[in-house]
Coordinates of C-alpha atoms in Angstrom, one line a residue:
M109 CA 23.8 188.8 138.6
L110 CA 26.0 191.4 140.3
G111 CA 29.5 191.9 139.1
T112 CA 31.7 188.8 139.2
S113 CA 31.2 188.0 142.8
S114 CA 30.4 184.3 143.3
R115 CA 29.1 185.2 146.8
L116 CA 26.6 187.8 145.6
Y117 CA 25.6 185.4 142.7
V118 CA 24.8 182.6 145.2
I119 CA 23.0 184.9 147.6
E120 CA 20.9 186.4 144.8
R121 CA 19.9 183.0 143.4
L122 CA 18.9 181.8 146.8
L123 CA 16.9 184.9 147.5
V124 CA 15.1 184.6 144.2
Q125 CA 14.6 180.8 144.3
G126 CA 14.1 180.4 148.1
E127 CA 16.1 177.3 148.2
A128 CA 18.4 175.3 146.0
K129 CA 20.7 172.3 145.9
A130 CA 24.4 173.1 145.5
Y131 CA 24.6 171.3 142.2
D132 CA 21.6 173.1 140.8
L133 CA 23.2 176.4 141.6
A134 CA 26.5 175.3 140.2
K135 CA 25.2 174.0 136.9
T136 CA 23.6 177.3 135.9
S137 CA 26.4 179.4 137.3
P138 CA 29.0 181.3 135.4
F139 CA 31.5 180.2 138.0
A140 CA 33.3 176.9 138.5
I141 CA 31.4 174.2 140.3
S142 CA 34.0 174.1 143.0
T143 CA 33.7 177.9 143.5
I144 CA 29.9 177.5 144.2
Y145 CA 30.4 174.7 146.6
Y146 CA 33.1 176.6 148.4
T147 CA 30.9 179.7 148.6
L148 CA 28.0 177.8 150.0
R149 CA 30.2 176.2 152.7
K150 CA 31.5 179.6 153.6
L151 CA 28.0 181.1 153.8
E152 CA 26.9 178.3 155.9
D153 CA 29.8 178.7 158.3
E154 CA 28.9 182.4 158.6
G155 CA 25.2 181.7 159.3
C156 CA 24.1 183.3 156.1
V157 CA 22.5 180.1 154.8
I158 CA 21.2 176.9 156.4
V159 CA 21.2 173.5 154.8
S160 CA 18.8 170.7 155.3
R161 CA 19.1 167.5 153.2
D162 CA 21.5 169.1 150.7
V163 CA 19.1 172.0 150.2
Y164 CA 20.4 175.5 150.9
M165 CA 18.1 178.3 152.2
P166 CA 19.0 181.9 152.9
T167 CA 18.7 183.3 156.4
F168 CA 17.7 186.9 157.1
K169 CA 21.4 187.7 157.7
C170 CA 21.9 186.8 154.1
V171 CA 19.1 189.3 153.1
L172 CA 20.8 192.1 155.0
E173 CA 24.1 191.4 153.4
Y174 CA 22.6 191.4 149.9
Y175 CA 20.8 194.6 150.7
R176 CA 24.0 196.3 151.8
E177 CA 25.8 195.3 148.7
A178 CA 23.0 195.5 146.0
G179 CA 20.2 197.6 147.4
C180 CA 16.5 196.8 147.5
G181 CA 16.1 195.0 144.1
D182 CA 14.0 192.2 142.8
A183 CA 15.9 189.4 144.7
V184 CA 15.1 191.0 148.1
K185 CA 11.5 191.7 147.1
S186 CA 11.1 188.0 145.9
Y187 CA 12.4 186.8 149.3
F188 CA 9.8 189.0 151.1
R189 CA 6.9 188.0 148.9
R190 CA 7.7 184.4 149.5
S191 CA 8.2 184.9 153.2
L192 CA 5.0 186.8 153.7
G193 CA 2.9 184.3 151.7
E194 CA -0.7 185.3 151.5
Y195 CA 0.0 188.6 153.3
A196 CA 2.5 189.8 150.6
D197 CA -0.1 192.0 149.0
L198 CA -0.6 193.9 152.3
V199 CA 3.0 195.2 152.4
K200 CA 4.2 197.9 150.1
E201 CA 7.6 197.3 148.5
N202 CA 8.8 200.7 149.7
D203 CA 8.0 199.6 153.3
I204 CA 10.3 196.6 152.8
C205 CA 13.1 198.8 151.6
Q206 CA 12.6 201.2 154.5
L207 CA 12.7 198.4 157.0
L208 CA 15.9 197.0 155.5
D209 CA 17.5 200.5 155.4
F210 CA 16.6 201.0 159.1
L211 CA 18.1 197.6 160.0
V212 CA 21.3 198.2 158.1
K213 CA 21.7 201.7 159.6
T214 CA 21.3 200.4 163.1
G215 CA 23.8 197.6 162.5
A216 CA 21.2 195.0 163.3
C217 CA 21.8 191.3 162.6
G218 CA 19.8 188.2 163.0
K219 CA 18.9 185.0 161.2
S220 CA 15.3 186.0 161.1
V221 CA 13.5 189.4 160.5
V222 CA 12.2 189.2 164.0
S223 CA 15.6 188.7 165.6
A224 CA 17.0 191.5 163.5
V225 CA 14.3 193.9 164.5
L226 CA 14.7 193.0 168.2
D227 CA 18.5 193.5 167.8
A228 CA 17.9 196.9 166.2
V229 CA 15.7 198.2 169.0
G230 CA 17.7 196.6 171.8
G231 CA 15.1 194.0 172.5
R232 CA 12.5 196.6 173.4
L233 CA 9.8 196.9 170.8
A234 CA 8.0 199.5 173.0
D235 CA 10.9 201.8 172.2
V236 CA 10.2 202.0 168.5
K237 CA 9.1 205.5 167.7
N238 CA 6.7 206.8 165.1
C239 CA 4.6 203.6 164.9
R240 CA 2.0 204.2 162.2
R241 CA -1.5 202.8 162.6
E242 CA -3.8 202.8 159.7

């Protein structure tokens, strides 16, 4: 957990778990239940989480916010391992951190990694320099 911020706590838990019900987050939280519910509503209003059938899931916007505040730690890496599924072993953790650093430096935003990358390059993937082929 980072500091005393309920916002970072909720984001971190969602990145690690992938999804969670509000009550499940609240019952293991060091914060008041009402604080967790309020934080989730605020994150949803900002497009940082989506909710389906009372289950909250982080968007990529949430990943970028967490990275800006806390760096490329285990929570971010857990999110990517889960997102990449069977391809997770093909991506180096350092590459994930470099991608996030690039996206944050360019001010990119998006609810998915694809929309964030397109935002960062102005919608023109052909303009990305130094493409590495192995």
